[in-house]
Coordinates of C-alpha atoms in Angstrom, one line a residue:
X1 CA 14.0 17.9 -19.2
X2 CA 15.3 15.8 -16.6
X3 CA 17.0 11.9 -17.0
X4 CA 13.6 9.2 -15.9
X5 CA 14.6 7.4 -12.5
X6 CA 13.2 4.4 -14.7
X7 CA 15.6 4.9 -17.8
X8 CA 18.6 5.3 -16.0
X9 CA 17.6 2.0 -13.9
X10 CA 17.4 0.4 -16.5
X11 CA 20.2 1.3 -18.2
X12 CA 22.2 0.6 -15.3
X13 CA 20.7 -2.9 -15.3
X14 CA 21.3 -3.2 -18.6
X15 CA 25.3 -2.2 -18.3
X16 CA 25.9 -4.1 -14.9
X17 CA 22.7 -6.3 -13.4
X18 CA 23.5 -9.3 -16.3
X19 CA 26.7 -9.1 -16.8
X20 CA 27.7 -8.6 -12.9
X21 CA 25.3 -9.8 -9.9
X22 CA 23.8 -12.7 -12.3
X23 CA 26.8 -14.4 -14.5
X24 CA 29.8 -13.4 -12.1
X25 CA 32.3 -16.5 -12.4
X26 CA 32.7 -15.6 -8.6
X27 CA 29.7 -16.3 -7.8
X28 CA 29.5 -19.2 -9.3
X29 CA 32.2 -21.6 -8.9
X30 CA 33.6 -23.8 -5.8
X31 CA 31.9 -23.5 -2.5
X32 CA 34.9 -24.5 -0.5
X33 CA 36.1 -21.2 0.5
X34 CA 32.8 -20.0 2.4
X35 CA 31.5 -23.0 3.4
X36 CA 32.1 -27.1 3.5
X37 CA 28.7 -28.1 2.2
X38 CA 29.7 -31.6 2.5
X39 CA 29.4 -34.4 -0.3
X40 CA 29.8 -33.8 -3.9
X41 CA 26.5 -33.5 -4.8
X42 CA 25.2 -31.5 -2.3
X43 CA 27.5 -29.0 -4.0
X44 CA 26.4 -29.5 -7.5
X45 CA 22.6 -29.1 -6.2
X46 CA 23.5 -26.5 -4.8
X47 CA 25.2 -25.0 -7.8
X48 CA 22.2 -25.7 -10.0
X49 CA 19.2 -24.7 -8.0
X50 CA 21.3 -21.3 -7.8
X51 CA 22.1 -21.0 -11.2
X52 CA 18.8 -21.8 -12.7
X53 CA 17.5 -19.3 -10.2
X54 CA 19.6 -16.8 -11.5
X55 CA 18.8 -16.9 -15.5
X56 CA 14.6 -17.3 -14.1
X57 CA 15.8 -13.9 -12.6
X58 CA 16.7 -12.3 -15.5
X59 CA 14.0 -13.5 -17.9
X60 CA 11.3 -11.8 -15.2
X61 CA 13.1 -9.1 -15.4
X62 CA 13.7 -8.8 -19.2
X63 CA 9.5 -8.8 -19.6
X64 CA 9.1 -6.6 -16.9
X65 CA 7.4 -8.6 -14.6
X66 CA 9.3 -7.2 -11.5
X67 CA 7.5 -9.6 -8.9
X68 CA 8.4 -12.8 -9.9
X69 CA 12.2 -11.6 -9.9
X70 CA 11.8 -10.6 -6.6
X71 CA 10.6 -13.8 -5.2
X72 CA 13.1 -15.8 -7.4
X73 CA 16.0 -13.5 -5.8
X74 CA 14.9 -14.3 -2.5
X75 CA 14.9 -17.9 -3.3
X76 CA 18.6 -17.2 -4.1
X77 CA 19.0 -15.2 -1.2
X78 CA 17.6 -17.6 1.0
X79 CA 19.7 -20.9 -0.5
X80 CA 22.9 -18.7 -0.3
X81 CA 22.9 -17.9 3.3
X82 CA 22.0 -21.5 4.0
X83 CA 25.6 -22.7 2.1
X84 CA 26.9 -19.3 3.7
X85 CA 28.2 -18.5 0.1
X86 CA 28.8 -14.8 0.3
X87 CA 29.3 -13.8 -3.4
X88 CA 25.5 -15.1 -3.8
X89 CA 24.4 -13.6 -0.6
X90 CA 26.1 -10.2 -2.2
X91 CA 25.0 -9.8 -5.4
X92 CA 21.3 -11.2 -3.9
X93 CA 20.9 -8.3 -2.1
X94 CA 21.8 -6.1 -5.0
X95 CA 19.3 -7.7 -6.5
X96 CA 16.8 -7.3 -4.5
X97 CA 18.0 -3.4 -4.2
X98 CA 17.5 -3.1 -8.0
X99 CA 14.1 -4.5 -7.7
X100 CA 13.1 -1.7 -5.3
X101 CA 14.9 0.9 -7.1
X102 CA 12.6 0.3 -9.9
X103 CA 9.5 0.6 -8.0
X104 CA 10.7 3.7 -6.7
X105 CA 10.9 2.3 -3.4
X106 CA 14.9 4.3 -3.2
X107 CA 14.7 3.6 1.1
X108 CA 13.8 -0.2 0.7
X109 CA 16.5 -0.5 -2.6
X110 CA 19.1 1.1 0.2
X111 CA 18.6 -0.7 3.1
X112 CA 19.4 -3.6 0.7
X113 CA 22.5 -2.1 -0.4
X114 CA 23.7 -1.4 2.9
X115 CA 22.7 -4.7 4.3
X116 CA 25.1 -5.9 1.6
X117 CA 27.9 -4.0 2.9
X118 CA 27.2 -4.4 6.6
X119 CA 26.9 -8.5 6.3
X120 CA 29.7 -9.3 3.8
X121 CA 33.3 -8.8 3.8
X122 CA 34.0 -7.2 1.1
X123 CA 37.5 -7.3 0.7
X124 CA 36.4 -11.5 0.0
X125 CA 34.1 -10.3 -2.9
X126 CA 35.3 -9.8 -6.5
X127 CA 35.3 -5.9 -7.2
X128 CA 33.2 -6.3 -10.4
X129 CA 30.5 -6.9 -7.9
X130 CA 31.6 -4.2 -5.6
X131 CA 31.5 -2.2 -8.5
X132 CA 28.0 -3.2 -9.0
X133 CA 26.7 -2.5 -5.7
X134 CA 28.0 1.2 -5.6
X135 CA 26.7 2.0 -9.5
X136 CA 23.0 1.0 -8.3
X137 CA 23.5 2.7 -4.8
X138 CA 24.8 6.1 -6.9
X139 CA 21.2 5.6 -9.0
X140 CA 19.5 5.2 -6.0
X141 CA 20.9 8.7 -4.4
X142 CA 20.6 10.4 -7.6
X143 CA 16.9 9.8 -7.9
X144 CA 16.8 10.8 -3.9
X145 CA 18.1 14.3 -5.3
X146 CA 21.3 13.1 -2.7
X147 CA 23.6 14.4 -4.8
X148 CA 26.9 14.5 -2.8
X149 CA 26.3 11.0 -1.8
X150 CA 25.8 10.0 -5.3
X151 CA 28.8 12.1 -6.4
X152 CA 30.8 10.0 -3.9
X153 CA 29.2 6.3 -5.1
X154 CA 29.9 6.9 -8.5
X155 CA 33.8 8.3 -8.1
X156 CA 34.1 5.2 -6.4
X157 CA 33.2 3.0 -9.0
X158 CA 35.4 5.0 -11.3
X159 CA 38.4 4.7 -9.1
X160 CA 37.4 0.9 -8.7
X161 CA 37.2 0.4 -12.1
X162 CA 40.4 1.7 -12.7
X163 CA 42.4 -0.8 -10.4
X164 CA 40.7 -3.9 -12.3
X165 CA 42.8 -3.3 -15.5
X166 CA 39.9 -4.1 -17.3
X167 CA 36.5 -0.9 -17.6
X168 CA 33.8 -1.9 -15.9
X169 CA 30.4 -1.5 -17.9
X170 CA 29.3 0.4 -15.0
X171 CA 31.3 3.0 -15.6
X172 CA 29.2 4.2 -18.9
X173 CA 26.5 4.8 -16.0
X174 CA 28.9 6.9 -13.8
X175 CA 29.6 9.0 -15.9
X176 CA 25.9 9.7 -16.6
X177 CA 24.9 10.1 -13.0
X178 CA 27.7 12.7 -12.7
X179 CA 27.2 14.3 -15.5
X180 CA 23.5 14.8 -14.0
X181 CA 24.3 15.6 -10.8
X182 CA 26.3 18.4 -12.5
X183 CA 23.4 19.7 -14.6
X184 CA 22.3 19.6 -11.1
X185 CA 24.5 22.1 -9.8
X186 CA 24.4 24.5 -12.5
X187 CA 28.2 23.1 -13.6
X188 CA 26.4 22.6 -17.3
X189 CA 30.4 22.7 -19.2
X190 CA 31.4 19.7 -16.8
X191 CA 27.9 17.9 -17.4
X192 CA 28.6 17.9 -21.4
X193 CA 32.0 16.7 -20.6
X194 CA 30.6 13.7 -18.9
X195 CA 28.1 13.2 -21.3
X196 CA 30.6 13.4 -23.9
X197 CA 32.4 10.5 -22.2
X198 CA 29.6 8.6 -22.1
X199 CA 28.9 8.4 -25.9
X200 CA 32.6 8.2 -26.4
X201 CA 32.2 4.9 -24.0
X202 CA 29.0 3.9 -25.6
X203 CA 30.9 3.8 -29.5
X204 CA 33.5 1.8 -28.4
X205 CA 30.6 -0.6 -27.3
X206 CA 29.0 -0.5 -30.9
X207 CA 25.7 -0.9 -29.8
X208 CA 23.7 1.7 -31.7
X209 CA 20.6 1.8 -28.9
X210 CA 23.3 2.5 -26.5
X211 CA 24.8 4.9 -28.8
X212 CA 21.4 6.3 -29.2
X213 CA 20.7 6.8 -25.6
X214 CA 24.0 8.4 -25.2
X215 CA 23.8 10.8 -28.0
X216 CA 20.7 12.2 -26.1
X217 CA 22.7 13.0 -23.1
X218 CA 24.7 15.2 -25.2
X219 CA 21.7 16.9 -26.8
X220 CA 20.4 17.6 -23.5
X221 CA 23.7 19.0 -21.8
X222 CA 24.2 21.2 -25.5
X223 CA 20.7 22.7 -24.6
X224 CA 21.5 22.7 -21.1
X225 CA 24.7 25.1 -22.2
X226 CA 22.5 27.3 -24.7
X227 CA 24.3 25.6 -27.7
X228 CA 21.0 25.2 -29.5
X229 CA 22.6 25.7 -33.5
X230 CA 25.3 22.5 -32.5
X231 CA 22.3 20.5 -30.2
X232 CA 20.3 21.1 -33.7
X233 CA 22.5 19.7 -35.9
X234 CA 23.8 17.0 -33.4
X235 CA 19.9 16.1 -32.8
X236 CA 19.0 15.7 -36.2
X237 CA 21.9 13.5 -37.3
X238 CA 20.7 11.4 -34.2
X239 CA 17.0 11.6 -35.7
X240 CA 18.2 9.8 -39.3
X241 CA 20.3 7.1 -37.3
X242 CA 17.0 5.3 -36.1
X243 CA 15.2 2.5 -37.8
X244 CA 12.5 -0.2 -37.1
X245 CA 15.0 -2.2 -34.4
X246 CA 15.7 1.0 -32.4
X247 CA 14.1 2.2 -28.6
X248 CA 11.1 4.1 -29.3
X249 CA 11.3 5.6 -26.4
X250 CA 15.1 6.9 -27.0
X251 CA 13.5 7.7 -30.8
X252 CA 10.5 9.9 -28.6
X253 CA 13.3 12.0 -26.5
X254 CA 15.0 12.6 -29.8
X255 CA 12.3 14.3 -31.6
X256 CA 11.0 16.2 -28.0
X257 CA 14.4 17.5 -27.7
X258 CA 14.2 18.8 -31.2
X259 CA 10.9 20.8 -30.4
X260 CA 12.8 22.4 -27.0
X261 CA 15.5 23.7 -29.2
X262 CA 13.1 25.2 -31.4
X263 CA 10.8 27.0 -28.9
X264 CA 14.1 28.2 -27.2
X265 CA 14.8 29.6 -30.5
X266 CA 11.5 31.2 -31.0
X267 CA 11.2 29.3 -34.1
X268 CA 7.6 27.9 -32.8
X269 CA 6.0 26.6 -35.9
X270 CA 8.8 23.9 -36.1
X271 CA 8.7 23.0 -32.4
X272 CA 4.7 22.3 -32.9
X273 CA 5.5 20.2 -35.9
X274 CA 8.0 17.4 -33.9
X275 CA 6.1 18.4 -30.6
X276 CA 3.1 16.9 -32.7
X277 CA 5.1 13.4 -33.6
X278 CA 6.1 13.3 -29.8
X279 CA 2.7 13.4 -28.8
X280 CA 1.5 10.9 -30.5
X281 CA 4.3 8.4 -29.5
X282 CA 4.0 9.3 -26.6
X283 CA 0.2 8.4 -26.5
X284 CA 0.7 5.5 -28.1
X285 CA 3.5 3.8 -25.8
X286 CA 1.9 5.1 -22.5
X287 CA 5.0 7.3 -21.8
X288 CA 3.4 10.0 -19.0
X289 CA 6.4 11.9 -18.1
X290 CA 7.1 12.4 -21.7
X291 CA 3.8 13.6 -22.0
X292 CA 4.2 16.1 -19.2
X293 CA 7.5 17.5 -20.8
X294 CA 5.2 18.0 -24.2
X295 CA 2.6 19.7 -22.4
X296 CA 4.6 22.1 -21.1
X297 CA 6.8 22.6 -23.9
X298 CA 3.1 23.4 -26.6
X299 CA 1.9 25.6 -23.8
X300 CA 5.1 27.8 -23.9
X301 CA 4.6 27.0 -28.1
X302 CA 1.3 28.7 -28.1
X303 CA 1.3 31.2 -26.0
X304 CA 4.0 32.7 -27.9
X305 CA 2.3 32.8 -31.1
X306 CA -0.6 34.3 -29.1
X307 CA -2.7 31.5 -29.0
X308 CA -3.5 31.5 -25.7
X309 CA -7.3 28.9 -25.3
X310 CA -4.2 26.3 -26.6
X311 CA -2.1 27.6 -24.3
X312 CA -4.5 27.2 -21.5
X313 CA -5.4 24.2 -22.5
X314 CA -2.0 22.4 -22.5
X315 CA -1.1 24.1 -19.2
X316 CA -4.4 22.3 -17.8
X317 CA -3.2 19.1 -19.4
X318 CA 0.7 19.7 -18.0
X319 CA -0.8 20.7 -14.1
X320 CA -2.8 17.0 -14.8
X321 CA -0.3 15.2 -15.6
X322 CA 2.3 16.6 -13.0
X323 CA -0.4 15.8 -10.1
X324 CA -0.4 12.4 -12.1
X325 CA 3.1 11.4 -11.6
X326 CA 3.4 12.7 -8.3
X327 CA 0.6 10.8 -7.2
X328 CA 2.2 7.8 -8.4
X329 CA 6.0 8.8 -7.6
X330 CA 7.2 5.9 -5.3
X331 CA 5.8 3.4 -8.2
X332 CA 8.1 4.0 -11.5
X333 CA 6.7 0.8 -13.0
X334 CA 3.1 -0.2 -12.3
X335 CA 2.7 -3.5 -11.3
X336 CA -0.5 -5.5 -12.8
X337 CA 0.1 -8.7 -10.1
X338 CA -3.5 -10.6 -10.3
X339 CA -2.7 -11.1 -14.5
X340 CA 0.1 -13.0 -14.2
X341 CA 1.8 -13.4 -17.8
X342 CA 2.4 -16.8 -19.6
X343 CA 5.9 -16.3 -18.9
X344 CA 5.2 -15.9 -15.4
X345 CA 3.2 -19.3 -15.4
X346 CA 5.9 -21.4 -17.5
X347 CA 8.8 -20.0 -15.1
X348 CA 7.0 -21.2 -12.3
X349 CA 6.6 -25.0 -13.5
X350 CA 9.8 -24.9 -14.8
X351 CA 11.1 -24.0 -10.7
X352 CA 8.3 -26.7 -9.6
X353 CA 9.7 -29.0 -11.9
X354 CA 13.1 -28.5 -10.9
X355 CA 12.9 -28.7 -7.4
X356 CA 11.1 -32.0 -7.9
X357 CA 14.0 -33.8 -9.5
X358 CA 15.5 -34.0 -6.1
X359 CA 14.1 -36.4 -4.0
X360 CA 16.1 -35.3 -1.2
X361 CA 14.9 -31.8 -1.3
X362 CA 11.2 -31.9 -1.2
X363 CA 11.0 -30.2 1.8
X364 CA 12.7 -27.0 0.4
X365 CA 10.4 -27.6 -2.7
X366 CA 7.7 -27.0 -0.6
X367 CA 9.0 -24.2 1.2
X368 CA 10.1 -22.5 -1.6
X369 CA 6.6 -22.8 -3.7
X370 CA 4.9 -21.7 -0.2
X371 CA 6.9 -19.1 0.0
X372 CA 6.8 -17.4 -3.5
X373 CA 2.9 -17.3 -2.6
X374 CA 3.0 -15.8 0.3
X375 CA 4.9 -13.3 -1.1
X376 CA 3.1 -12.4 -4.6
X377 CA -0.1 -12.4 -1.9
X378 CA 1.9 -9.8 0.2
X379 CA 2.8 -8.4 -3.3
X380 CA -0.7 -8.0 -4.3
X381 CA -2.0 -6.2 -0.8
X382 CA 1.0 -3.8 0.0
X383 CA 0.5 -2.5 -4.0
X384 CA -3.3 -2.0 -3.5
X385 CA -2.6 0.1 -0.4
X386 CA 1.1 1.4 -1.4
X387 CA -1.1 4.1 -3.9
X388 CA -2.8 5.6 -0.7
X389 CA 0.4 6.1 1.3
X390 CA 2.3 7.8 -1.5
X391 CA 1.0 11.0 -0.3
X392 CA 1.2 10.3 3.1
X393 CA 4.8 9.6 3.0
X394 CA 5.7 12.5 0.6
X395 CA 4.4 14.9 3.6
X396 CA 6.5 12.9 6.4
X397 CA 9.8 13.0 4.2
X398 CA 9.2 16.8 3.6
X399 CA 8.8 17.2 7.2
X400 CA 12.0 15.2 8.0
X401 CA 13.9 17.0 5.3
X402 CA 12.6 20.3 7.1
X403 CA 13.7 18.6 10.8
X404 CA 17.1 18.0 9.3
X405 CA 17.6 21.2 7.8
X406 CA 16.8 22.8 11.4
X407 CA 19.3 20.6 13.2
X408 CA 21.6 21.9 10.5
X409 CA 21.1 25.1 11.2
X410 CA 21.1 25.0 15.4
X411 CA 24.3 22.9 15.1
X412 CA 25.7 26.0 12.3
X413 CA 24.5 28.1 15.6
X414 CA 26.6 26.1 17.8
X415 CA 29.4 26.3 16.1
X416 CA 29.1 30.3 15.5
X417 CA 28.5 30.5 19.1
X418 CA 31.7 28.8 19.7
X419 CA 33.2 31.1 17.6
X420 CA 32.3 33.9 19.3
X421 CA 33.1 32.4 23.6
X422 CA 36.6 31.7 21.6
X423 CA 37.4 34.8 20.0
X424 CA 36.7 37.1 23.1
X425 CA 38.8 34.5 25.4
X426 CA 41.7 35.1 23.2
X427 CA 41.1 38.9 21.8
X428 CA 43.9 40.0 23.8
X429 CA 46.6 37.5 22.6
X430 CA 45.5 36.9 19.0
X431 CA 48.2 36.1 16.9
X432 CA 46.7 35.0 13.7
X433 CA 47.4 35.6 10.3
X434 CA 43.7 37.2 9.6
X435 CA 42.2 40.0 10.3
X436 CA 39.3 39.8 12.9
X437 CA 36.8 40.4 9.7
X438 CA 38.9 37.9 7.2
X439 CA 38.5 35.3 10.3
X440 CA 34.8 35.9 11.0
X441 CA 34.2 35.6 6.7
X442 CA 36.7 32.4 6.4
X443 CA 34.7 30.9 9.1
X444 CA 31.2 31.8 7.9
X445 CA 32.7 30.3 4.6
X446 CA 33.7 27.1 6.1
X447 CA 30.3 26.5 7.8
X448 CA 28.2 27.6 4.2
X449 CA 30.5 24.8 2.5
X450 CA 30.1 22.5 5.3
X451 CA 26.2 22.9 5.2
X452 CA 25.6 22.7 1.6
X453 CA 28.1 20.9 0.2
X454 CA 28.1 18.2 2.9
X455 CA 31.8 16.9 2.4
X456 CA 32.1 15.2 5.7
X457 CA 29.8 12.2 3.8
X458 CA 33.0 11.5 2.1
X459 CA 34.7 8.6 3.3
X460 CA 37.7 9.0 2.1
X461 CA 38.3 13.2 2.8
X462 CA 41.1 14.5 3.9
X463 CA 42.7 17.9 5.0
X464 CA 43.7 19.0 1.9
X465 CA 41.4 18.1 0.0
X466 CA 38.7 20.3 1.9
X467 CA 41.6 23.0 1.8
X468 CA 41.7 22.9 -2.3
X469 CA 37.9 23.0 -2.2
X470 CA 38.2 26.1 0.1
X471 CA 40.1 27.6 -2.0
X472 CA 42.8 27.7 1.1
X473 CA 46.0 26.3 1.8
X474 CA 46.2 23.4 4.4
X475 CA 47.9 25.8 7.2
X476 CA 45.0 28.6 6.4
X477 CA 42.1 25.8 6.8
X478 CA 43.7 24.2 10.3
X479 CA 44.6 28.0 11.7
X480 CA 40.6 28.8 11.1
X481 CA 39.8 25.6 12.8
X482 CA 41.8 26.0 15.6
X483 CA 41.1 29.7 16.3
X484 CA 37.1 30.1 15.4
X485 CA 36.3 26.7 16.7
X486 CA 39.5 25.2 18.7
X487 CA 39.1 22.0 16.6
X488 CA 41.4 20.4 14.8
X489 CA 40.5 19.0 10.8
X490 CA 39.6 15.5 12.6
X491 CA 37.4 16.4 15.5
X492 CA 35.7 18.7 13.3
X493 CA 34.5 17.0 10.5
X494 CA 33.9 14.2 13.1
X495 CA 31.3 16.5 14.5
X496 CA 29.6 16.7 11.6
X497 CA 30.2 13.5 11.4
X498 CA 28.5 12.2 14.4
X499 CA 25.5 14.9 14.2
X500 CA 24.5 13.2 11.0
X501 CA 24.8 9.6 12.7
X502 CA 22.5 10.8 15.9
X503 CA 19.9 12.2 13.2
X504 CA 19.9 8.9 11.5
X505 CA 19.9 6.8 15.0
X506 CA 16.7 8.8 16.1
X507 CA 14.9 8.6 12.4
X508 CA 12.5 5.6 12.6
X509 CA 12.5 4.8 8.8
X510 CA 16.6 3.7 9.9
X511 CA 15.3 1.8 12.8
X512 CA 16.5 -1.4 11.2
X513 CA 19.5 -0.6 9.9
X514 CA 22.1 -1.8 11.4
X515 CA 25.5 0.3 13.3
X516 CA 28.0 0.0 11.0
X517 CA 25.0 1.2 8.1
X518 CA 24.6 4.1 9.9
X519 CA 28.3 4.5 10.6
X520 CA 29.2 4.7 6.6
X521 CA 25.7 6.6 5.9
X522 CA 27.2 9.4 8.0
X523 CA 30.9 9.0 6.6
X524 CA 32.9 7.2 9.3
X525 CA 35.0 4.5 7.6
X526 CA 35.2 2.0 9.8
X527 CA 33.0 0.5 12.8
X528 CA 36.0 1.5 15.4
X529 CA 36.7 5.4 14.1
X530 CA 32.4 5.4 14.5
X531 CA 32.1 4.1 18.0
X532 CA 35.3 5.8 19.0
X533 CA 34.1 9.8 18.1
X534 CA 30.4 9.1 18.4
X535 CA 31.2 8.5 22.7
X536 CA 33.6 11.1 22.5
X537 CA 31.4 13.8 21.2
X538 CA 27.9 12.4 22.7
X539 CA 29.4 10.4 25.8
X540 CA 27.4 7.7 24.5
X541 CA 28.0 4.6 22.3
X542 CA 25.8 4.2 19.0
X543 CA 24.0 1.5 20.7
X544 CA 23.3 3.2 24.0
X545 CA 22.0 6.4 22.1
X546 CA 19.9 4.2 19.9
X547 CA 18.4 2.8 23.2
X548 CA 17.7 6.3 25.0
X549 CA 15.9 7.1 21.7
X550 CA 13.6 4.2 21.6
X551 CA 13.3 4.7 24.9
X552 CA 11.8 8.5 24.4

């Protein structure tokens, strides 16, 4: 049973969104060092309009209603870059990435990440909300199934955290995501160490749903290992630690986690019996992929105990349900626009209200309330015709995953070939310290890595960390360089590098992005090392590339 896109969200927001993009004091004081606004109360408008903004921001978000926080972040978005305050323009377009991250919309929730990055200098924003910003970009790639660039966001914010004296909340979310994405890998003893961190984390917090939540990650990385007597005992201590106050949904993984261990113990009866209670939760609180997990779970139930109509008939259910949820995949919360809540209604006069206090500013009132409905009308059309597209753009990212995989492969190819014009150019004066066979498996072994594992995403690799990863030492990695390929470590992870970057350049969903996006997407670390390789290797800049592109 896999971790929801939507409960890991939303536990990130939970950890970070409140405490970080929304009540930062960085965000939140003098104006002076960004921008002089002027008189005195120009700044204290200013400081008002943005701070009421931000607590309308998080009550939308708190009851769910996801479109009215997006158009109250843009409103900070938009008053931000006109003071040119950066920490608000920052943590806005974290925002506004969180907002799209729960929709399922993981491109749009990226861009807005990356904007972040690309706009703001970041060595002028306080590292709580870096720290942010890379947490919610680590979700983002998770839920992508980008692992190694997930990997690398949340290491980050661990080594981040670290340097602020002070652990970040984000960091209870880090260690989930990795302890995931090593689930992922089949690494299930390093995933139960994470997770072990995590509920260590979440009891120094002592806050029991937190505790609650993390106590499930354990159970599923114990069932994950095949420790199904310990995940037993562990999940029903966690099943008498719930009362009335308590996530029902946490309470609803609990008990379906209990049936899993039973039907992997063949002890089916009991499985049916909390399977049973899951169900009807599930039913009750509209939880569909809980309900998928169930279904599949009874069918294996009863077609063990030879029951086999049941069997069929939760299979049918299960196939349902999947086509369901992947019918609605880029939507993780549905979004009922032309109902709009009280809430919705009271937050809106309250803005109205606000903004009318200000003689001065009735202009912007205007704007603003203009604005908000032009965008819950946009709101409204692009969800009627988002559900008709889902399938649509399912089929053009398999097809783009399938175009990258082949450039993968004809630049593996490339470098083989290389190999191979090398090796019989120096045959004669070979003085290695392989064997012709050791060099020919070392280098097919440095290409596997170099395919699957993608290292060269990593900003911050170096020689000998590849090396270690190898399993070689530093002079055994740069002697296979130089004699399979003639590269040395830089030029050769720059490659990679820069085949990524042309990949992305030529892609139109990252027609928008801008260079220095790109640039970090494909691992460079800086706008100069990305202009400098990319002509180099291509003989054209990023930009000129870009424009031969559009061009074709």
């Amino acid at each position: 049973m896999r971790f929801s896109s939507r409960s890991i969200i939303y536990l990130l927001f939970l950890l970070v969104f409140i405490e970080c993009p929304l009540e930062s004091k960085s965000a939140t004081h003098s104006l002076s060092p960004y921008k002089n606004v002027g008189d005195e109360d120009s700044t204290v408008f200013y400081r008002q309009q943005v701070d009421s903004l931000k607590k309308l921001v998080v009550k939308a978000f708190r009851v769910g209603d996801l479109t009215t926080m997006k158009a109250y972040t843009d409103s900070v978005l938009a008053l931000a870059k006109e003071y040119n305050h950066m920490p608000d323009i920052f943590s806005a377009y974290t925002n506004q990435g969180i907002y799209f991250s729960n929709i399922g919309q993981y491109d749009s929730a990226l861009a807005k990440y990356l904007t972040a990055i690309d706009e703001v200098d970041t060595s002028k924003i306080d590292i709580n909300l870096q720290i942010t910003l890379l947490a919610n970009m680590g979700n983002c790639y998770y839920n992508m199934q980008e692992y190694g660039r997930s990997q690398n966001c949340m290491e980050r914010v661990l080594s981040l955290s670290s340097k602020t004296g002070k652990e970040h909340r984000a960091i209870i979310s880090a260690y989930q995501i990795l302890g995931g994405i090593a689930h992922q890998q089949g690494k299930h003893e390093e995933g139960l160490a994470y997770m072990q961190k995590v509920l260590e984390k979440a009891v120094s917090s002592d806050r029991k749903n937190k505790v609650l939540a993390a106590r499930n990650s354990v159970i599923y990385s114990l069932i994950k290992n095949e420790a199904y007597d310990t995940a037993a005992t562990f999940t029903k201590e966690t099943l008498l630690m719930y009362d009335t106050d308590n996530s029902i949904d946490s309470r609803a993984t609990t008990i379906i986690y209990m049936g899993e261990i039973y039907v992997a113990e063949a002890q089916y009866d009991s499985a049916l019996h909390y399977l049973d209670k899951a169900e009807k939760i599930a039913f009750e609180y509209s939880f569909p992929k809980k309900q998928k997990s169930i279904y599949e779970l009874k069918s294996t139930a009863y077609g063990a105990i030879g029951n086999q109509e049941l069997a069929n008939y939760y299979q049918k259910l299960y196939t349902q349900a999947d086509r369901k949820l992947a019918q609605n995949a880029s939507a993780a919360v549905q979004l009922d626009i032309e109902s709009a809540s009280k809430e919705k209604r009271q937050a809106i006069k309250k803005l109205e209200e606000f903004h009318v206090l200000n003689s001065q500013r009735n202009l912007m009132v205007l704007f603003f309330i203009l604005a908000m409905s032009v965008i819950l009308s946009v709101a409204v059309f692009r969800y009627r015709i988002k559900r008709n597209q889902i399938v649509a753009d399912s089929d053009l990212l398999y097809q783009e995953m399938k175009d990258l995989r082949d450039e993968n492969q004809s630049l593996k190819e490339t470098m083989i070939a290389l190999n191979e014009t090398k090796s019989e150019a120096n045959e004669k004066n070979r003085k290695s310290s392989f064997t012709e066979k050791q060099s020919k498996e070392l280098m097919h072994k440095v290409l596997e890595y170099m395919e699957n594992k993608k290292p060269y995403l990593r900003l911050e690799l170096n020689q000998s960390e590849l090396a270690e990863e190898l399993d070689l030492t530093v002079h055994q990695l740069s002697e296979i360089l130089n004699d399979s390929f003639g590269q040395n470590f830089n030029t050769f992870i720059n490659l990679y590098r820069v085949e990524t970057a042309k990949q992305l350049l030529r892609n139109e969903r990252y027609a928008n992005y801008k260079l220095m996006a790109i640039g970090y997407e494909a691992g460079f670390q800086s706008k100069t090392s990305f202009n400098r390789s990319f002509k180099q290797l291509t003989g054209y800049t990023p930009t000129d590339y870009r424009k031969v592109q559009l061009r074709s």
